[in-house]
Each structure stands twice: as structure tokens, then as C-alpha cells.
mmCIF file of C-alpha atoms in Angstrom:
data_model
loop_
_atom_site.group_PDB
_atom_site.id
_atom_site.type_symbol
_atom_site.label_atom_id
_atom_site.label_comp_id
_atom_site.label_asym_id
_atom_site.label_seq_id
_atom_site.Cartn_x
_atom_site.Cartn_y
_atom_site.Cartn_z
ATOM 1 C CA UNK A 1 3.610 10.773 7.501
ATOM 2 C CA UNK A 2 4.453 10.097 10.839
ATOM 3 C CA UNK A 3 6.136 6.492 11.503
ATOM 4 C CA UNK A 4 5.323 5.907 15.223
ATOM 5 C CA UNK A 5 3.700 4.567 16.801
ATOM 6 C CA UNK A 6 3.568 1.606 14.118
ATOM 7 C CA UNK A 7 -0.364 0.754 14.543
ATOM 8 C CA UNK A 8 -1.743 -0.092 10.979
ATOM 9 C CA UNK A 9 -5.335 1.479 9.881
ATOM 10 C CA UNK A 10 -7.663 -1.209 11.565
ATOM 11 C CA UNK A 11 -10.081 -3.206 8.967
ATOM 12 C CA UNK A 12 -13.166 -1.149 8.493
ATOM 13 C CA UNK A 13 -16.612 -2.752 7.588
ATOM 14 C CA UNK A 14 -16.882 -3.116 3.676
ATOM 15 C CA UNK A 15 -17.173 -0.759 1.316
ATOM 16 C CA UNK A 16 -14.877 1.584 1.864
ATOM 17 C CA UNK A 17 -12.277 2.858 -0.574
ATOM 18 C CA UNK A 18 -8.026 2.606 -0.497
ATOM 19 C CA UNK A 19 -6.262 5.017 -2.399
ATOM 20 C CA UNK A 20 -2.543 3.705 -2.935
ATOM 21 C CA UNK A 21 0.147 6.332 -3.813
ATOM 22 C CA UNK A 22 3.983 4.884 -5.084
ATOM 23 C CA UNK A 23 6.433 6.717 -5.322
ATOM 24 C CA UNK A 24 9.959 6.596 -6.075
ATOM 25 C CA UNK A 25 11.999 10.260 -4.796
ATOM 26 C CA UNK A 26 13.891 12.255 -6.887
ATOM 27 C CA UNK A 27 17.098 13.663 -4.984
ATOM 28 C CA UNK A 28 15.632 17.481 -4.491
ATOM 29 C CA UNK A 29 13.577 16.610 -1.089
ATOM 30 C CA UNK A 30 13.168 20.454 -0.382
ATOM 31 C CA UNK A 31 10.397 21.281 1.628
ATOM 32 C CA UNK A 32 8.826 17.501 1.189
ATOM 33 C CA UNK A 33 8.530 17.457 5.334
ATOM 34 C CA UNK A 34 6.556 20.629 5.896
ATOM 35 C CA UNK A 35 4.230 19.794 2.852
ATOM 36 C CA UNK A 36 3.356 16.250 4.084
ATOM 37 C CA UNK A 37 2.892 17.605 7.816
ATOM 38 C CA UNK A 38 0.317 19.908 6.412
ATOM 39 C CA UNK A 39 -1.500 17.441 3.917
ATOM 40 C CA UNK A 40 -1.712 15.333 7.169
ATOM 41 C CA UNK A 41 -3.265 18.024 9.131
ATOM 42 C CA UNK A 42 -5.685 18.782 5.878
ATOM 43 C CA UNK A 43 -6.905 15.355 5.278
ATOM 44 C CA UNK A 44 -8.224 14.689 8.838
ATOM 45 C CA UNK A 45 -10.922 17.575 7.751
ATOM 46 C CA UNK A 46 -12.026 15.575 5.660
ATOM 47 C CA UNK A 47 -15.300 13.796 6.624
ATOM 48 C CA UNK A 48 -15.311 10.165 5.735
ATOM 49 C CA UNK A 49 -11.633 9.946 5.991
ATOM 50 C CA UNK A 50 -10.638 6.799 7.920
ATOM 51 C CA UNK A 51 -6.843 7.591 8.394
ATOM 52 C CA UNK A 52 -3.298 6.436 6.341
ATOM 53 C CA UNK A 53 -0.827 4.255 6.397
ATOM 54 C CA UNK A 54 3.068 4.696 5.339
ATOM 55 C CA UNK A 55 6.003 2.603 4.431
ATOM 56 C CA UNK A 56 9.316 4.517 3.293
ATOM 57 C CA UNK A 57 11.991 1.655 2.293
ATOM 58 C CA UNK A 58 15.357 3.840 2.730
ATOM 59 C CA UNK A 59 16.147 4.893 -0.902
ATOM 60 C CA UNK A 60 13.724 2.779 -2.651
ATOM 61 C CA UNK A 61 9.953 3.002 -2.594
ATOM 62 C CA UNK A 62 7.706 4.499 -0.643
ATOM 63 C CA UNK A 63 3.892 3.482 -0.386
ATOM 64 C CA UNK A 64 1.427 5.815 1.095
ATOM 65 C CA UNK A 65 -1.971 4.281 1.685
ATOM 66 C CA UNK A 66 -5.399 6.484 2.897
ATOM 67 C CA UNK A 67 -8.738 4.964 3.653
ATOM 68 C CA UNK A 68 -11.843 6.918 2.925
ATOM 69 C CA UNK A 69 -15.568 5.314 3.582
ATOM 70 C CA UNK A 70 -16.907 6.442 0.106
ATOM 71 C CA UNK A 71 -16.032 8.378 -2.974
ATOM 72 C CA UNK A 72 -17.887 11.480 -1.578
ATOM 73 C CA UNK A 73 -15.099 11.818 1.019
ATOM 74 C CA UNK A 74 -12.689 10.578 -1.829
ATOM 75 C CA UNK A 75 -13.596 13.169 -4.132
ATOM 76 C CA UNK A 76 -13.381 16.009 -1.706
ATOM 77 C CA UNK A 77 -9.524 15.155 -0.804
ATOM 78 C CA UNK A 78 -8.956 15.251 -4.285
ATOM 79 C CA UNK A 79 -10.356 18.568 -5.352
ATOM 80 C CA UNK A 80 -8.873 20.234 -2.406
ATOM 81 C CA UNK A 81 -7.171 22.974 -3.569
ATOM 82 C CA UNK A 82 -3.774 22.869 -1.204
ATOM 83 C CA UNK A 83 -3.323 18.951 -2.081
ATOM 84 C CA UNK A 84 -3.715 20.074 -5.710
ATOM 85 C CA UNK A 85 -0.974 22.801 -5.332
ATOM 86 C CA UNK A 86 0.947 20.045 -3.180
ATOM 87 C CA UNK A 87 0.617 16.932 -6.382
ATOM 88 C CA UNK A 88 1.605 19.731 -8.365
ATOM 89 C CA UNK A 89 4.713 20.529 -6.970
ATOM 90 C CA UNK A 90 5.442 16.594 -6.287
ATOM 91 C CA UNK A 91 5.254 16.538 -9.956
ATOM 92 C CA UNK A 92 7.900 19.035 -10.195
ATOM 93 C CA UNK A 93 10.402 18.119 -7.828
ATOM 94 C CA UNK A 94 9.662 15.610 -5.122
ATOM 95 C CA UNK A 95 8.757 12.712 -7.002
ATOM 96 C CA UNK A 96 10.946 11.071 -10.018
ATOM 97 C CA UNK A 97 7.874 8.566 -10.659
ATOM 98 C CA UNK A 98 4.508 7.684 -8.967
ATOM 99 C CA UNK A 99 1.910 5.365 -9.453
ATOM 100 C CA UNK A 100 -2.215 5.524 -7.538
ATOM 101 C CA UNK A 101 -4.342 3.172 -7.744
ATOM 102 C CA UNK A 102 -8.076 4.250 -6.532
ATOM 103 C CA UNK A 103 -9.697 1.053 -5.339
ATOM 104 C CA UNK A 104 -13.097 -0.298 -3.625
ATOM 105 C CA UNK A 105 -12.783 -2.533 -0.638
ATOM 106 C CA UNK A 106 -14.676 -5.565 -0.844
ATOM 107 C CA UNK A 107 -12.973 -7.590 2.153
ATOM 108 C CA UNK A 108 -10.443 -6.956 5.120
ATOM 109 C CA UNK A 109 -9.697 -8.362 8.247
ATOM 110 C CA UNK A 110 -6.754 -7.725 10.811
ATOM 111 C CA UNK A 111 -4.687 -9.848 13.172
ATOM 112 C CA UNK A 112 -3.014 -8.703 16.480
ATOM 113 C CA UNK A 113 -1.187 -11.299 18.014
ATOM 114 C CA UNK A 114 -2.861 -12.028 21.658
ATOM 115 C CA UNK B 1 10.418 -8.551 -1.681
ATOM 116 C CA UNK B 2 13.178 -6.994 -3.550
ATOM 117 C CA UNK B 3 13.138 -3.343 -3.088
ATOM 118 C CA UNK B 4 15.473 -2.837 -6.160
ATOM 119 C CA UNK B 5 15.080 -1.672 -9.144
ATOM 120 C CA UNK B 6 12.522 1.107 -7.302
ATOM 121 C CA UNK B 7 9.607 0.586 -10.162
ATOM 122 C CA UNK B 8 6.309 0.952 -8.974
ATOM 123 C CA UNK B 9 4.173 -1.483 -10.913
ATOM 124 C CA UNK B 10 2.508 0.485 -13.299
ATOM 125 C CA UNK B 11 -1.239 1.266 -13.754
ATOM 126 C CA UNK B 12 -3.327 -1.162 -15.720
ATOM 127 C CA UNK B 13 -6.768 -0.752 -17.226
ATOM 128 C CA UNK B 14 -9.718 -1.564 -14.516
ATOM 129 C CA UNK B 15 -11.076 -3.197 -13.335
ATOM 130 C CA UNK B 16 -7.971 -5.335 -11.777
ATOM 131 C CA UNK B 17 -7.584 -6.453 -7.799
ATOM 132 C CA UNK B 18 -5.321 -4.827 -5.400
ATOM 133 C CA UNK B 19 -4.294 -6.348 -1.500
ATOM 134 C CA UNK B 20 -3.050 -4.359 0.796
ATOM 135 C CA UNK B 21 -0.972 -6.216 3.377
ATOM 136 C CA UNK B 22 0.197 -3.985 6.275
ATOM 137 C CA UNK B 23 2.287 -5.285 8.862
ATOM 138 C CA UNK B 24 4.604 -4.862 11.572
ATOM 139 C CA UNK B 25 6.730 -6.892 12.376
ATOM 140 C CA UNK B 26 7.456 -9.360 15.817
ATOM 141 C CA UNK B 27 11.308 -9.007 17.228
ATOM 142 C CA UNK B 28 11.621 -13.335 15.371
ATOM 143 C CA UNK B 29 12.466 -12.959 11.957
ATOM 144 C CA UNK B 30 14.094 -16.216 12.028
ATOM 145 C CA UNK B 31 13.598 -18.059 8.372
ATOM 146 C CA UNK B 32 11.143 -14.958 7.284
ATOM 147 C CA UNK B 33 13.630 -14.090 4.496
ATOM 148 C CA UNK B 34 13.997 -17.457 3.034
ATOM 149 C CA UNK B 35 9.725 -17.887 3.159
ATOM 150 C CA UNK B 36 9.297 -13.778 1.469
ATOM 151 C CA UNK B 37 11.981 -15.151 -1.614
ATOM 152 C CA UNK B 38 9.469 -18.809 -1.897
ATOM 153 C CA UNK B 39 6.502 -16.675 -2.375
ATOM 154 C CA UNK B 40 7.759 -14.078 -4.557
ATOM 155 C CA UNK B 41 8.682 -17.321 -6.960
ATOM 156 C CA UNK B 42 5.383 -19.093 -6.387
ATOM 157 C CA UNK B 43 2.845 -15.798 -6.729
ATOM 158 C CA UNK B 44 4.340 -15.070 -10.083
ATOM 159 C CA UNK B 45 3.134 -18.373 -11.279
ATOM 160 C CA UNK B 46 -0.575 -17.584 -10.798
ATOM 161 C CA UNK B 47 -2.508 -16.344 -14.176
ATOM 162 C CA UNK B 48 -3.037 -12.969 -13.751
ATOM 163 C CA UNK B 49 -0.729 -11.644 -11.247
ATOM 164 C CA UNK B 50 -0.082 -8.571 -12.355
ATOM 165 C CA UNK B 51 2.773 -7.462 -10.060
ATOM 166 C CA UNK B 52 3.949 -6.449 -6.056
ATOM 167 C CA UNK B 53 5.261 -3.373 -4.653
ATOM 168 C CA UNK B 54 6.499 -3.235 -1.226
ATOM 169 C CA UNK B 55 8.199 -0.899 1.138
ATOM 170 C CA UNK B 56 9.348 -1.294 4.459
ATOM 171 C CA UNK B 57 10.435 1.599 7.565
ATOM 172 C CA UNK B 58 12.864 0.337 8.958
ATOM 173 C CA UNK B 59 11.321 -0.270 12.618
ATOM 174 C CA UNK B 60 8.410 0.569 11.436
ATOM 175 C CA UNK B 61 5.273 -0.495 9.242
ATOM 176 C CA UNK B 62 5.727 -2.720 6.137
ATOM 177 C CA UNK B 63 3.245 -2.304 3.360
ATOM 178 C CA UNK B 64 2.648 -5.138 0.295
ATOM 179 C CA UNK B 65 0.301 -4.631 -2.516
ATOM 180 C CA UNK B 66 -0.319 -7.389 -4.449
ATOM 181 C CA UNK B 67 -1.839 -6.516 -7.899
ATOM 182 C CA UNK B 68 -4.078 -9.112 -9.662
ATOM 183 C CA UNK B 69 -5.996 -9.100 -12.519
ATOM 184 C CA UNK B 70 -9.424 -10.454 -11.494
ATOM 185 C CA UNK B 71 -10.932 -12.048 -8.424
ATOM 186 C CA UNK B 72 -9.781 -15.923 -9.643
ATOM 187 C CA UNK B 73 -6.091 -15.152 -9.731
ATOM 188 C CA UNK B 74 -6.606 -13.824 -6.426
ATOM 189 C CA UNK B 75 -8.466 -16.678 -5.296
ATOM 190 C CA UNK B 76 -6.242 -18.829 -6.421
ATOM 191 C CA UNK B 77 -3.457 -17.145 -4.635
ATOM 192 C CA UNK B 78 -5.305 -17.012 -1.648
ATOM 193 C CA UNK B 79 -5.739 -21.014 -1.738
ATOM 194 C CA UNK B 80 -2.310 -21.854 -2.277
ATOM 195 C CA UNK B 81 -1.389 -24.446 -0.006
ATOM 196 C CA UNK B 82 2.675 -23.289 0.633
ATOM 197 C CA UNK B 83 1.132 -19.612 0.931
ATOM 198 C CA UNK B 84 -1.200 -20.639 3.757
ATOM 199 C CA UNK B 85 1.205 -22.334 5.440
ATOM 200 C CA UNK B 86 3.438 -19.121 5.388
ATOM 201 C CA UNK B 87 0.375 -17.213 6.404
ATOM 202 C CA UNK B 88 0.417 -19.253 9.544
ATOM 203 C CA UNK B 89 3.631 -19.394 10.236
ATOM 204 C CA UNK B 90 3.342 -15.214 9.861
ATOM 205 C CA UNK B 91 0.970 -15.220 12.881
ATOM 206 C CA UNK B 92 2.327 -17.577 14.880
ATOM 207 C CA UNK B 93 6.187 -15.651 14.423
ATOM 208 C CA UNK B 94 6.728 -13.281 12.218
ATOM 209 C CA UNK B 95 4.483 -10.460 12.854
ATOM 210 C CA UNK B 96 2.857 -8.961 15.840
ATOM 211 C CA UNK B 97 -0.074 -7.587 13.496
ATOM 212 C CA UNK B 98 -0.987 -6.990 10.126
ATOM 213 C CA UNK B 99 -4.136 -6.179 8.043
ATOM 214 C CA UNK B 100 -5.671 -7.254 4.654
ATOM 215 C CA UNK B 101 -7.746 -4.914 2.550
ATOM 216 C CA UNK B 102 -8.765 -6.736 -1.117
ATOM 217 C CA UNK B 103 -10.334 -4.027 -3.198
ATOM 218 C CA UNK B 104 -11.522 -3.648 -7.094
ATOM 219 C CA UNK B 105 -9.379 -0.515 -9.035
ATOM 220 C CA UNK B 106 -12.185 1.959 -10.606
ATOM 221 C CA UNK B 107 -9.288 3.708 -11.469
ATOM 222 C CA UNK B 108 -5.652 4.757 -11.545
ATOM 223 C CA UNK B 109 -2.516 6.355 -13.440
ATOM 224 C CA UNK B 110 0.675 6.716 -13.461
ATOM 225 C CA UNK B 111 3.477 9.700 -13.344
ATOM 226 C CA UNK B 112 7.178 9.414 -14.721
ATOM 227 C CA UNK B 113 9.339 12.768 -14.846
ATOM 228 C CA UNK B 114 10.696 13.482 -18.564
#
């Protein structure tokens, strides 16, 4: 995911759903970038997707967060048959562990200092 | 937050509450560290907090999620009086904007390489 410029998802109007990806790296990084550059360009296809958000702490965790306005738009992301081939191969060699967590937003707000 | 050991909190059975704080951050981190350390110690104190990952680019965006187990611990976290003081101090100082997301898990797992 790109890091800049460092403008957060804005709040959307509730429901909407968060899908929140963990992951700690394993050391074989190999072809990580160009996979992630193209899941990027994928998931904007998707209709109801409301854009992502990404922290990478330097060799510790990195948290990957999407926003989708319903499980329709959810559900599509997830079948998708590149991101399937893409989780598969994370499996295999990018990732040592991952948790996601597949949540419905029931309240948000944002703050942007005046 | 500590970034080390890198363990994800894992998945727990939903229905359980996640936050999503994302945040970047103003140029005066002046006492931030010292506040971060006060509410790791205090959150872990509520009944049913189930956990916090966090990850930080450096420059860039910072992402907390908060896991708790039901909408009362997170209530009750969300009323603590020392945490809303931090959460002033926050937007007075420490960052230039952030946004909260509070959403119910339907459903999640968890990956760890053999």
C-alpha cells in the first residue's frame, strides 16, 4: 500500500464494514511489492469499496485496514480469484503469521485539527 | 504500544468489538510516550479487553485496534476519566488527525506458518 500522502479513510455514515488484516513478515519478501500494487489496483473495481488504510512498523507488525459499505462488496473482494491466488501465496511465503478480523461498523467519527 | 514481541492478537469467537484508531501524527510529541505506556496499563484493567495491536510508518499513518469483548468493556473504556483526558490532550497536541471506527466481528481467523 502506498504510504503518502498520510490521509486516513474519512468516517463513513454507519453501517459499513472494516476488514482488519495483521500480519507479521516472514524474511522471503519476494515479489510482495508487485503483488500488493496489483491487489491495490484490483480492489478499487470493486463497487462498494470505500478505500484502505496501512501501517508497516519497521520489522514488527503491519496492519492493513479496507472499508467496504456492505458485505455484497465484501464478499466480492473475497472471492476474487487473483486475491485468492495472492492469500495463497502470502500463506506460503510472505507472511510468518496473520490474523483478520471481518467487522460491522456501528460508529465513527474523525478529527482534523483546524 | 509495544511493537515487540510481533503477535497479532489472535481471533476470538464473535461476536467481540474492534476500534480502529488511525492517526497521524502532529510534529509535538512532547510527553506522548509517557501518556501511550499510562493507557496501555489502565486499558488492560477493563473486563473484557481482549487485547491491542498497533503499527506505526514511520512518517506516516499509525493504526490501533483495540479488541473488546462486548459493547460495556468498551463503554467503559470509552468513559475512563485519565483516557479522556489523553484523548484531549491528543487533539489539542499530539495528532494532526485521526479517525475512530467501533465495529461488531461477524467473523475472523487466524494463520500461523508450521
Amino acid at each position: 500500500m502506498t504510504d503518502t500522502p498520510a490521509t486516513p479513510v474519512p468516517a463513513h455514515e454507519p453501517p459499513y464494514y472494516v476488514a482488519v488484516f495483521t500480519t507479521v513478515r516472514s524474511d522471503d519478501q519476494d515479489g510482495y511489492r508487485e503483488t500488493d500494487a496489483r491487489m491495490e489496483e484490483l480492489v478499487k473495481e470493486i463497487p462498494g469499496y470505500l478505500g484502505m488504510d496501512h501501517a508497516q512498523t519497521p520489522g514488527g507488525l503491519g496492519i492493513t485496514v479496507g472499508y467496504f459499505r456492505d458485505g455484497d462488496a465484501l464478499a466480492r473482494w473475497r472471492s476474487d480469484a487473483e486475491h485468492r491466488a495472492a492469500q495463497r501465496r502470502g500463506r506460503e511465503q510472505w507472511y510468518r503469521s496473520y490474523t483478520l478480523h471481518v467487522a460491522k461498523v456501528e460508529r465513527s467519527h474523525g478529527f482534523t485539527r483546524e
